[in-house]
mmCIF file of C-alpha atoms in Angstrom:
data_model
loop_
_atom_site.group_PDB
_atom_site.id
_atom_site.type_symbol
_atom_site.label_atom_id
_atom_site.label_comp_id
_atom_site.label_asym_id
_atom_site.label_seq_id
_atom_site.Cartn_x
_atom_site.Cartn_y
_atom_site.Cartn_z
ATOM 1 C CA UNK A 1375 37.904 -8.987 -4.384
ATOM 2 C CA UNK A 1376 40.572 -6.521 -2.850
ATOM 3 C CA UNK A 1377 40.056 -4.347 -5.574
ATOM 4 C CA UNK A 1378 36.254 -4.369 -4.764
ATOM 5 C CA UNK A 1379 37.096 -4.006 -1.092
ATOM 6 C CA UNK A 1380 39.345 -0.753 -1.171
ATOM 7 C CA UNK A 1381 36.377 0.525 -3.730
ATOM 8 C CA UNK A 1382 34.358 0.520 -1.219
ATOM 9 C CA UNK A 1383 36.471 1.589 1.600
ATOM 10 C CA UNK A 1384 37.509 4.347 -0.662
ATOM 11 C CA UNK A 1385 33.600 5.404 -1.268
ATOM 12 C CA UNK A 1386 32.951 5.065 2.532
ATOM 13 C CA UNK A 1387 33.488 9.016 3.726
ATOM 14 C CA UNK A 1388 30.811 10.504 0.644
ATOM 15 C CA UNK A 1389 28.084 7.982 2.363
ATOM 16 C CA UNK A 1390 25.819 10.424 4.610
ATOM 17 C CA UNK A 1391 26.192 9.740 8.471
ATOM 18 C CA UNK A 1392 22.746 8.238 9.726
ATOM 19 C CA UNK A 1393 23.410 9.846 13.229
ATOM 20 C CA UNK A 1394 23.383 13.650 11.804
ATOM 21 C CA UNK A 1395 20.469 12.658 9.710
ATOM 22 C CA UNK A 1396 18.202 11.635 12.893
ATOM 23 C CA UNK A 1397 20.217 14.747 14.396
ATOM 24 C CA UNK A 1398 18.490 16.664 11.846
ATOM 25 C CA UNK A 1399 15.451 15.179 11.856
ATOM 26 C CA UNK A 1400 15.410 16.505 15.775
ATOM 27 C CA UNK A 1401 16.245 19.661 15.379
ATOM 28 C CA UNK A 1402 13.439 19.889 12.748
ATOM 29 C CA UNK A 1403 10.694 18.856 15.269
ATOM 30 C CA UNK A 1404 12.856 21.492 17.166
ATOM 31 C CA UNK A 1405 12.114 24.583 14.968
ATOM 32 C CA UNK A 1406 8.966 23.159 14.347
ATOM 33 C CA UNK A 1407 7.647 23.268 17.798
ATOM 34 C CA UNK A 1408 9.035 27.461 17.750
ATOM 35 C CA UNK A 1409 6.698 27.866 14.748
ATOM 36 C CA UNK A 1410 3.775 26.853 16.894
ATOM 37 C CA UNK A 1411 4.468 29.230 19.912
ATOM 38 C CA UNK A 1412 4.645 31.235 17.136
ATOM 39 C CA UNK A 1413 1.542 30.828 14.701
ATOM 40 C CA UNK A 1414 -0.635 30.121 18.064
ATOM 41 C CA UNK A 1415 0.236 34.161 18.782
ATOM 42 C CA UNK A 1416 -1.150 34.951 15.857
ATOM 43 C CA UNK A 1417 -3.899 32.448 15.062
ATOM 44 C CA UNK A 1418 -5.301 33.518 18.398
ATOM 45 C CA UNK A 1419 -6.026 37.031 16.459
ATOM 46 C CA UNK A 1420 -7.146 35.937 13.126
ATOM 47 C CA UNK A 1421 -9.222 33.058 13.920
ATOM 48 C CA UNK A 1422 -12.690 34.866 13.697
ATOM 49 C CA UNK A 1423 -11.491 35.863 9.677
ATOM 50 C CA UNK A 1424 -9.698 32.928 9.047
ATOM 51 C CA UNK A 1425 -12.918 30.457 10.212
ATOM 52 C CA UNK A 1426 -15.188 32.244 8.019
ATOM 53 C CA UNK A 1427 -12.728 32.238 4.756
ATOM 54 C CA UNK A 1428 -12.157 28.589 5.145
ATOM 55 C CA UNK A 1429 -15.887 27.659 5.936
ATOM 56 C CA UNK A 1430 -16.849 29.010 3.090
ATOM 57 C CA UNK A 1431 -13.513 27.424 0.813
ATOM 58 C CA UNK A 1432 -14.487 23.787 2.404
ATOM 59 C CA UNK A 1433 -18.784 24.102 1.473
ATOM 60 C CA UNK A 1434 -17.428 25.615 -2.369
ATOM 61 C CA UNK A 1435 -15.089 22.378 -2.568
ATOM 62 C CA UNK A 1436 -16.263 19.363 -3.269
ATOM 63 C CA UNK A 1437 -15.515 16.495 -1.083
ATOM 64 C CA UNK A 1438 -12.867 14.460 -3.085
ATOM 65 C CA UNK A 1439 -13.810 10.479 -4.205
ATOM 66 C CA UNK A 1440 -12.479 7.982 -2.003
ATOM 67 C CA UNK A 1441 -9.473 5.742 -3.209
ATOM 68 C CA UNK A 1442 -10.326 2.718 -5.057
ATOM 69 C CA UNK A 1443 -9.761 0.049 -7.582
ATOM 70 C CA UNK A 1444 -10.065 0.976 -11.231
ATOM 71 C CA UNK A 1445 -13.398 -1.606 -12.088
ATOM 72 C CA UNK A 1446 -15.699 -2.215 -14.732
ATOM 73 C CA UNK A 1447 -16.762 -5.596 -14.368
ATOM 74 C CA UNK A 1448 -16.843 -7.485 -16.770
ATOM 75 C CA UNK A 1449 -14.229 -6.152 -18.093
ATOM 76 C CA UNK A 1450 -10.304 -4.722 -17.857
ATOM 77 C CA UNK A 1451 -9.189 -4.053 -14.445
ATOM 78 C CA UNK A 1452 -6.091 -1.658 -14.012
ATOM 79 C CA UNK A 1453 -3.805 -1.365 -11.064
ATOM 80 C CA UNK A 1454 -4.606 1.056 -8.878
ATOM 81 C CA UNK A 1455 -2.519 4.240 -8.108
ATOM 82 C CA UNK A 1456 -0.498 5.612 -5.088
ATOM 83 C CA UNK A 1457 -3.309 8.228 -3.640
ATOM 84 C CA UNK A 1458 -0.217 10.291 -2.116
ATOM 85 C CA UNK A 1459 2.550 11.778 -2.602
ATOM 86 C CA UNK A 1460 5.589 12.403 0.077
ATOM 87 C CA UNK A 1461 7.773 15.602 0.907
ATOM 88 C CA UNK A 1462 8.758 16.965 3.797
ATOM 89 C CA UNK A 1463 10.341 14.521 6.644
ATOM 90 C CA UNK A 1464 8.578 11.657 4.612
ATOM 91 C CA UNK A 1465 11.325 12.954 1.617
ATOM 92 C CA UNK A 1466 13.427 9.529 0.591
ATOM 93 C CA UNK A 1467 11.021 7.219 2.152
ATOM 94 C CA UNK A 1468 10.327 4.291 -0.355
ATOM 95 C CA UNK A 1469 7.138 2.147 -0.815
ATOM 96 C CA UNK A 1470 7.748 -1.330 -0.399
ATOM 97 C CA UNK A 1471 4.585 -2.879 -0.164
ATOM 98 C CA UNK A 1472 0.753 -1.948 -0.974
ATOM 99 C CA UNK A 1473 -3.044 -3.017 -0.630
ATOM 100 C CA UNK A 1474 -5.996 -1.455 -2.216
ATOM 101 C CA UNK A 1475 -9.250 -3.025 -0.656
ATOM 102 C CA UNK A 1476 -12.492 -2.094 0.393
ATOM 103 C CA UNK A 1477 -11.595 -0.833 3.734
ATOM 104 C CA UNK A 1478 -8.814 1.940 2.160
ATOM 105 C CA UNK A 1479 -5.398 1.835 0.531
ATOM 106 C CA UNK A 1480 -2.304 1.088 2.759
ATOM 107 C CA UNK A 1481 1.476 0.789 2.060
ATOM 108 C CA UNK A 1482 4.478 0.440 4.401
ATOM 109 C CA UNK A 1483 7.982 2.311 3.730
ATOM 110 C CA UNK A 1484 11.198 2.319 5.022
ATOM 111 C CA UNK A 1485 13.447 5.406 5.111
ATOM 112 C CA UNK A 1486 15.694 6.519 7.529
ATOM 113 C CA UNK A 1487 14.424 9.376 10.181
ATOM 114 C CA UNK A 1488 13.196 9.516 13.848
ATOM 115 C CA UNK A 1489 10.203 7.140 12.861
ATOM 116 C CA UNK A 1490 11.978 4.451 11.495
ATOM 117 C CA UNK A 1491 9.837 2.714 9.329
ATOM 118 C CA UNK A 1492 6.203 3.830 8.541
ATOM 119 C CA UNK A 1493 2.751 2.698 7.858
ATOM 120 C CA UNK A 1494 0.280 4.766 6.137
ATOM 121 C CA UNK A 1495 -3.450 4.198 5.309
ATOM 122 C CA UNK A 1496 -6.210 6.137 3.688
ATOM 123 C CA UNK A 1497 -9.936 5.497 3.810
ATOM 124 C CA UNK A 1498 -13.527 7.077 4.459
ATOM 125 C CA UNK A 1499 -14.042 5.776 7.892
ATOM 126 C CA UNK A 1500 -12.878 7.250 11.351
ATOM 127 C CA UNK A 1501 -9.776 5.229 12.357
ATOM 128 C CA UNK A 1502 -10.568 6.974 15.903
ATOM 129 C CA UNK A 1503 -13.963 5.087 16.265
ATOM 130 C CA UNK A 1504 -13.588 2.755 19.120
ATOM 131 C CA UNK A 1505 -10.338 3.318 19.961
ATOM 132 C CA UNK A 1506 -9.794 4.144 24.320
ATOM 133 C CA UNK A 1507 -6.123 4.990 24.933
ATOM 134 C CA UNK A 1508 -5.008 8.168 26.050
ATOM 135 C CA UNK A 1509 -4.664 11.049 23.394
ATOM 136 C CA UNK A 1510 -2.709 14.008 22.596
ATOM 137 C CA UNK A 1511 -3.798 16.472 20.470
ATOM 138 C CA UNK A 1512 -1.900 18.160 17.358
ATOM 139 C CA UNK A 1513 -2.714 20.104 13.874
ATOM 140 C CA UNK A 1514 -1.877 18.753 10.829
ATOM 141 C CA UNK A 1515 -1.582 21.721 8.210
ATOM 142 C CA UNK A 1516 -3.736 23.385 10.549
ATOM 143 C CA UNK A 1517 -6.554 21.249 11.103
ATOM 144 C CA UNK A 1518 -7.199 18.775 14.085
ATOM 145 C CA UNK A 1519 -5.235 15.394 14.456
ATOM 146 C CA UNK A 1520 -4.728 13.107 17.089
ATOM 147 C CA UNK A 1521 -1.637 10.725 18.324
ATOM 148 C CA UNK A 1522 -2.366 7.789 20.380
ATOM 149 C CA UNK A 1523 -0.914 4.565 21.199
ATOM 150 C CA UNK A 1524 -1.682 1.401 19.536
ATOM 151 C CA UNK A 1525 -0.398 -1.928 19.392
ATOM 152 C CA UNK A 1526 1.232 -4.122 22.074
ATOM 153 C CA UNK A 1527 4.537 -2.332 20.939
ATOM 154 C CA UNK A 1528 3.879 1.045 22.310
ATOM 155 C CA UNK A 1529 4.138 2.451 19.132
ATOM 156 C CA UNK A 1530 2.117 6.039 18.422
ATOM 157 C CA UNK A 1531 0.346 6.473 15.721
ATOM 158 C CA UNK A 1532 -1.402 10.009 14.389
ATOM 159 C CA UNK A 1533 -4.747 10.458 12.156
ATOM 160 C CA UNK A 1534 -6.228 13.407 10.685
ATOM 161 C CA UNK A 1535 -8.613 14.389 7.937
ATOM 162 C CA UNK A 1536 -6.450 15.288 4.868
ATOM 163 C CA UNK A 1537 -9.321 16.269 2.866
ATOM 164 C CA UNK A 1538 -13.331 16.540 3.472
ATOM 165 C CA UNK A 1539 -14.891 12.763 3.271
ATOM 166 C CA UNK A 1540 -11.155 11.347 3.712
ATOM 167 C CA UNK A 1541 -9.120 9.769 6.803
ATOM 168 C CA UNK A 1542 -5.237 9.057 7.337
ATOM 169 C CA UNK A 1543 -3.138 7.596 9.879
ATOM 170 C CA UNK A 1544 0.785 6.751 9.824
ATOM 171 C CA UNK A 1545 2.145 4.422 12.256
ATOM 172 C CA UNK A 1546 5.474 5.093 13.557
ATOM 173 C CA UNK A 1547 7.680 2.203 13.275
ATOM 174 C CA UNK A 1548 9.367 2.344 16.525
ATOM 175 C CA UNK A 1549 8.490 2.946 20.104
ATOM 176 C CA UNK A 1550 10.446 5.466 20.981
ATOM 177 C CA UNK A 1551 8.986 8.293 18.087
ATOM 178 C CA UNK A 1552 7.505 11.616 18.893
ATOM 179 C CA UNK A 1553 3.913 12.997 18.511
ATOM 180 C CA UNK A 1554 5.981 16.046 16.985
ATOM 181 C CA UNK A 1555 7.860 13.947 14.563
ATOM 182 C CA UNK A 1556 4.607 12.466 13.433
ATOM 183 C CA UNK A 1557 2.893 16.101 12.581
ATOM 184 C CA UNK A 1558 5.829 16.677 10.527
ATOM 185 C CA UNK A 1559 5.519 13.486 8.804
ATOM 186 C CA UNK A 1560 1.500 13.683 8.607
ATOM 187 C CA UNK A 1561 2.495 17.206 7.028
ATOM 188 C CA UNK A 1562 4.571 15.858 4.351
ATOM 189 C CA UNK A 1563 1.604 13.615 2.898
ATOM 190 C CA UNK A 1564 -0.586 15.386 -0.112
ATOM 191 C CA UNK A 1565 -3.380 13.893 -1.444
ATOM 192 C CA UNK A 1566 -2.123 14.073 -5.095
ATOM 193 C CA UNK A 1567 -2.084 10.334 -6.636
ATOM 194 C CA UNK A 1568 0.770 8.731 -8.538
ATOM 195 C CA UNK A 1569 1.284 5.593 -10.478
ATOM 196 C CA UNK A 1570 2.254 2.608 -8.280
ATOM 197 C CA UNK A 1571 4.940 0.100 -9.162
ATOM 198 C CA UNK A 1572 2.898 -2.749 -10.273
ATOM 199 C CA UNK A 1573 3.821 -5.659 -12.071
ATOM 200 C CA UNK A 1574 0.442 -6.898 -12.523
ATOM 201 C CA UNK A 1575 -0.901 -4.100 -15.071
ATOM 202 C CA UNK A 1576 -4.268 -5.127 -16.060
ATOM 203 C CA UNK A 1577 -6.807 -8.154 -16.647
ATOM 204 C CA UNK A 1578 -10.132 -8.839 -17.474
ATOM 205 C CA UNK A 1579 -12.739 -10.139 -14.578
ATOM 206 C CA UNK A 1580 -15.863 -12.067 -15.832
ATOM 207 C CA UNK A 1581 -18.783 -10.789 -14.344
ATOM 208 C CA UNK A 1582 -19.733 -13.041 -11.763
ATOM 209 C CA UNK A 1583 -16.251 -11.785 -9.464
ATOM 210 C CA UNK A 1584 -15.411 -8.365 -8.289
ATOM 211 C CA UNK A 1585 -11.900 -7.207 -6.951
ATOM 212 C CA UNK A 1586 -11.891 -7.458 -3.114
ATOM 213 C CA UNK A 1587 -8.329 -6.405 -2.830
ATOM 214 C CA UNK A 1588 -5.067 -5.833 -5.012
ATOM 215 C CA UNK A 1589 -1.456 -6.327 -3.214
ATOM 216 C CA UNK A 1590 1.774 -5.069 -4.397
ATOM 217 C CA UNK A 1591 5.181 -6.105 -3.391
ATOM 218 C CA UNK A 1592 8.028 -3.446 -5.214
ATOM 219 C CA UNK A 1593 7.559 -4.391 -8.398
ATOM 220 C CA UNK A 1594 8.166 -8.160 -8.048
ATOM 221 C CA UNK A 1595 4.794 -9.321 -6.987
ATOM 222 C CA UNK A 1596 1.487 -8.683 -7.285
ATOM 223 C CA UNK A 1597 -1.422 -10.489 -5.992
ATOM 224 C CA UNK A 1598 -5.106 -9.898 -6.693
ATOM 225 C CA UNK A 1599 -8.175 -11.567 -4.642
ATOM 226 C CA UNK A 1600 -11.490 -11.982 -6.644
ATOM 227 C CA UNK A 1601 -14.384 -13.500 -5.003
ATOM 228 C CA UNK A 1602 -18.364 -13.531 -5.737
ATOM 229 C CA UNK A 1603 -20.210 -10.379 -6.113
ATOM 230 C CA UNK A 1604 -22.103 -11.263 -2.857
ATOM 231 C CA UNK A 1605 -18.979 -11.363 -0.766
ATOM 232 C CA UNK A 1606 -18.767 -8.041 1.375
ATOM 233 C CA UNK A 1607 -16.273 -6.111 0.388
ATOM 234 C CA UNK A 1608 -15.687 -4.381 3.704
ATOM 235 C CA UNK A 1609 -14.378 -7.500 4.805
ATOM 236 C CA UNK A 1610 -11.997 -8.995 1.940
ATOM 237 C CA UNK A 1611 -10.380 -11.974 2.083
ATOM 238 C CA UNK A 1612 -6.806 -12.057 2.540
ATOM 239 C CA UNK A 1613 -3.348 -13.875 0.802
ATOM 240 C CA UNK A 1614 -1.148 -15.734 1.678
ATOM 241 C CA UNK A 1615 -2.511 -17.192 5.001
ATOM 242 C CA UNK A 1616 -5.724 -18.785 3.624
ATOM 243 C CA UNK A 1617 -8.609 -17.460 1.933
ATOM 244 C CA UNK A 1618 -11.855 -16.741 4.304
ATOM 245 C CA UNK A 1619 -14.178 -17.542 1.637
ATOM 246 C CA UNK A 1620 -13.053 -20.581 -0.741
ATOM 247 C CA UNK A 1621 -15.155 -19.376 -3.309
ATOM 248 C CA UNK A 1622 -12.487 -16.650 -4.316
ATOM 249 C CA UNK A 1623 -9.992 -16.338 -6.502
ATOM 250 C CA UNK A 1624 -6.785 -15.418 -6.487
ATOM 251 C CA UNK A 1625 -4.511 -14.479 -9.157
ATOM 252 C CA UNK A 1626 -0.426 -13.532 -9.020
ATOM 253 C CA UNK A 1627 2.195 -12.347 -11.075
ATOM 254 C CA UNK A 1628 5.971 -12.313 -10.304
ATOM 255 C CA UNK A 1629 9.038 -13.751 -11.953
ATOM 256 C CA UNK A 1630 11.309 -16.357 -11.082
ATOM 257 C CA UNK A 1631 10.799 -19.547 -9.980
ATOM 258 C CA UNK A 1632 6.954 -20.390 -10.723
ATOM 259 C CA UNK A 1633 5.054 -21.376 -7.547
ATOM 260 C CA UNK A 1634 3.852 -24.528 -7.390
ATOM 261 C CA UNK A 1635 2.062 -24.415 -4.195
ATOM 262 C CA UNK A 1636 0.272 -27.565 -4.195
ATOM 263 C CA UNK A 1637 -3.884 -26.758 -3.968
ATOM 264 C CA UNK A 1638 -5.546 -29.187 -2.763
ATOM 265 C CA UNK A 1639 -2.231 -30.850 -1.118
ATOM 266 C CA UNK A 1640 -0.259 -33.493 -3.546
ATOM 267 C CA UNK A 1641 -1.500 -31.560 -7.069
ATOM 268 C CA UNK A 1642 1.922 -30.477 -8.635
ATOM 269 C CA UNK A 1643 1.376 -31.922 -11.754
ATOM 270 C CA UNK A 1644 0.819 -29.037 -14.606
ATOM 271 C CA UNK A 1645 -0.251 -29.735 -18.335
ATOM 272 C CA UNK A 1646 -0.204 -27.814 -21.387
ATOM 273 C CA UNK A 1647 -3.508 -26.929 -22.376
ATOM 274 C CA UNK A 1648 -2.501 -24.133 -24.832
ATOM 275 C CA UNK A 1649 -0.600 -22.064 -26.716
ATOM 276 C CA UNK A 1650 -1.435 -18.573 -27.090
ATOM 277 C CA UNK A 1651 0.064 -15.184 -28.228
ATOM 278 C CA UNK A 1652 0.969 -14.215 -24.282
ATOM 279 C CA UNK A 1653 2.342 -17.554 -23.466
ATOM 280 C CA UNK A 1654 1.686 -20.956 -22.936
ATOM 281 C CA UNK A 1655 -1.064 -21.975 -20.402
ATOM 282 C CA UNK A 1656 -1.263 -25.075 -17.957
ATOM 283 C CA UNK A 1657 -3.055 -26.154 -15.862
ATOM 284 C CA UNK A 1658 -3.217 -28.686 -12.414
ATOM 285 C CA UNK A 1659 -4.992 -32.242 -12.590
ATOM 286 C CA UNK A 1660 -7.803 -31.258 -10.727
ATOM 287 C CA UNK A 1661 -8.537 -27.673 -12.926
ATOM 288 C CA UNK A 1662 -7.717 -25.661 -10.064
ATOM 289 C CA UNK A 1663 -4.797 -24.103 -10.776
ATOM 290 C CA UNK A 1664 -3.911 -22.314 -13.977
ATOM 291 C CA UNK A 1665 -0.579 -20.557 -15.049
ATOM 292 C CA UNK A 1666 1.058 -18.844 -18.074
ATOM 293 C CA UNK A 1667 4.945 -18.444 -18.526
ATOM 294 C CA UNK A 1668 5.183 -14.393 -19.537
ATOM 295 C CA UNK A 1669 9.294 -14.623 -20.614
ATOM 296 C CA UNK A 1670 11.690 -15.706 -19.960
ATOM 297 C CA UNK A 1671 11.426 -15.962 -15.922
ATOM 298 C CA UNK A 1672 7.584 -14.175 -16.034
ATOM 299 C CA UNK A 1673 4.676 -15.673 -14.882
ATOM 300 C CA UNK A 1674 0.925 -15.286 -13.834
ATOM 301 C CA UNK A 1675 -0.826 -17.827 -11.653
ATOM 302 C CA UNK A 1676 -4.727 -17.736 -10.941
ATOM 303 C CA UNK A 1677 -6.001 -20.677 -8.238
ATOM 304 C CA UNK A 1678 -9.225 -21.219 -6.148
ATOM 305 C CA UNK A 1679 -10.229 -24.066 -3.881
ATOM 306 C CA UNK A 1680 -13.999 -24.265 -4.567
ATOM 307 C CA UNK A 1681 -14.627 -21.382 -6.603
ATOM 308 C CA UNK A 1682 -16.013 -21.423 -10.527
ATOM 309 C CA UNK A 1683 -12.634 -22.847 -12.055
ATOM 310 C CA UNK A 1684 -13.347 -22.591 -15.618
ATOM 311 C CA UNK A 1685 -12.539 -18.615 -15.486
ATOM 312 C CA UNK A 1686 -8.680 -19.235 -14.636
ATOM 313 C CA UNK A 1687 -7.326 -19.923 -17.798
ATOM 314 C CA UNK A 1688 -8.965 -16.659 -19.594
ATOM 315 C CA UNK A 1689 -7.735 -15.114 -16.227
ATOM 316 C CA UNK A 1690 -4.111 -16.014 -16.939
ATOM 317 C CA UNK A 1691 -4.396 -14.861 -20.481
ATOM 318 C CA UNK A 1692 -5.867 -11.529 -19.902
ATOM 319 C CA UNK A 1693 -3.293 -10.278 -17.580
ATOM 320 C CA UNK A 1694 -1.270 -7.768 -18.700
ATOM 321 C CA UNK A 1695 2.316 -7.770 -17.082
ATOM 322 C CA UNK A 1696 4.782 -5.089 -17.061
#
């Protein structure tokens, strides 16, 4: 343990000082606000040109698709992707969490800057629809954007149009960021998808469910909610904290422990059922639960409270984990 210690202590000086890294952050937002002065001089001149060029660039370019789950029901459902990609002052943050549903795709990430931690979500619909507090308006990569206040915490938040058809917004994670800090962030966001750390890869969805919304947690979780193709998916169900409609279905993969969440209360009782090439399958006394051991500490769990039960154990066996 002393050995470890003076490790450490020895290591302590190469580690990068958080206060000149916010220090830096600021005095980018600093020569960032000078380039402004500075491209508002000339943009005042070239404006007539440059709104003609990119009028015509936008109606040749077509309007990108919107974000969304990769589904061809029945049949193999994949994981969707990251729709972004992060330089800039968003440089080092990491993803920790995900959600792909039918209103848009949104992820938090920590890092370390002036915005502490950040939220970010894509979609097709204004995020500025109905919204009444005070603005102040910015450019993103020269196009409008807006910061406002939201929440009870008094934290600002900016949106903007990234591409034609498509909305963003990243919430600051503390009160006390800056509507410049946020352009520079919103500035470091591309629409250029990447694969997202998924555990859950793939399964296969009968028919009679479509994907309402997939969830990922770093790698170590993943949770999918299924429910009847009549249930709108502009309004999906969420988990944990209850499903709306207990006609759904909701499958997860992790490792460790296996969770044994009792469903209807007191069921904890699982039975083999079957062997198969991915793993041995159980399932609860009342059919309502069904789960596969993937490994050594793998496993996939599918569950619904009144929803068509007989689909979990093909569920379980169709999932592909990575």
């Amino acid at each position: 343990m002393d050995e470890l210690r003076e490790a450490l202590l020895a290591r302590e000086p190469l580690a990068p000082d958080p206060d000149e890294m916010l220090a830096a952050a600021g005095r980018r937002v600093e020569r960032h606000r000078a380039r402004r002065r500075v491209a508002g001089a000339v943009a005042a001149v070239a404006v007539v040109v440059a709104g003609v060029t990119t009028g015509m660039s936008l109606l040749r370019s077509p309007a990108p698709e919107a974000p969304g789950l990769t589904v061809a029901a029945p049949g193999a459902v994949s994981a969707p992707e990251l729709p972004f990609t992060l330089s800039g002052e968003l440089t080092g943050y990491q993803v920790t969490n995900w959600t792909q549903s039918g209103t848009g795709f949104s992820a938090e990430l920590t890092g370390i800057s002036v915005l502490g931690s950040v939220e970010i979500w894509l979609g097709t619909e204004d995020p500025e629809i109905g919204q009444t507090s005070p603005v102040t308006a910015v450019e993103v990569n020269g196009g409008p954007a807006t910061v406002r206040t939201v929440g009870s915490h008094g934290q600002l938040r900016i949106s903007w149009q990234p591409a034609p058809g498509r909305w963003a917004t990243i919430l600051a994670g503390v009160s006390g960021a800056t509507a410049e800090a946020l352009e520079l962030a919103a500035e470091g966001l591309s629409i250029k998808p990447v694969p997202a750390e998924a555990l859950l890869q793939s399964l296969t969805v009968p028919g009679s469910l479509s994907v309402a919304s997939w969830t990922g947690y770093s790698g170590a979780l993943d949770t999918v909610v299924l429910c009847p193709v009549d249930v709108p998916s502009k309004n999906p169900p969420t988990f944990p904290g209850g499903l709306s409609n207990t006609s759904c279905v909701t499958v997860q993969a992790g490792k460790g422990d296996a969770p044994y969440a009792p469903l209807p209360a007191g069921n904890t009782s699982f039975k083999e059922v079957e062997r198969t090439r991915n793993g041995d399958v159980y399932l609860s006394d009342d059919h309502r639960m069904a789960l596969r051991r993937v490994g050594a500490d793998g496993w996939v769990l599918a569950q619904t409270e009144h929803g068509d039960a007989s689909v979990l154990p093909e569920l379980v066996i169709s999932a592909k984990v990575g």
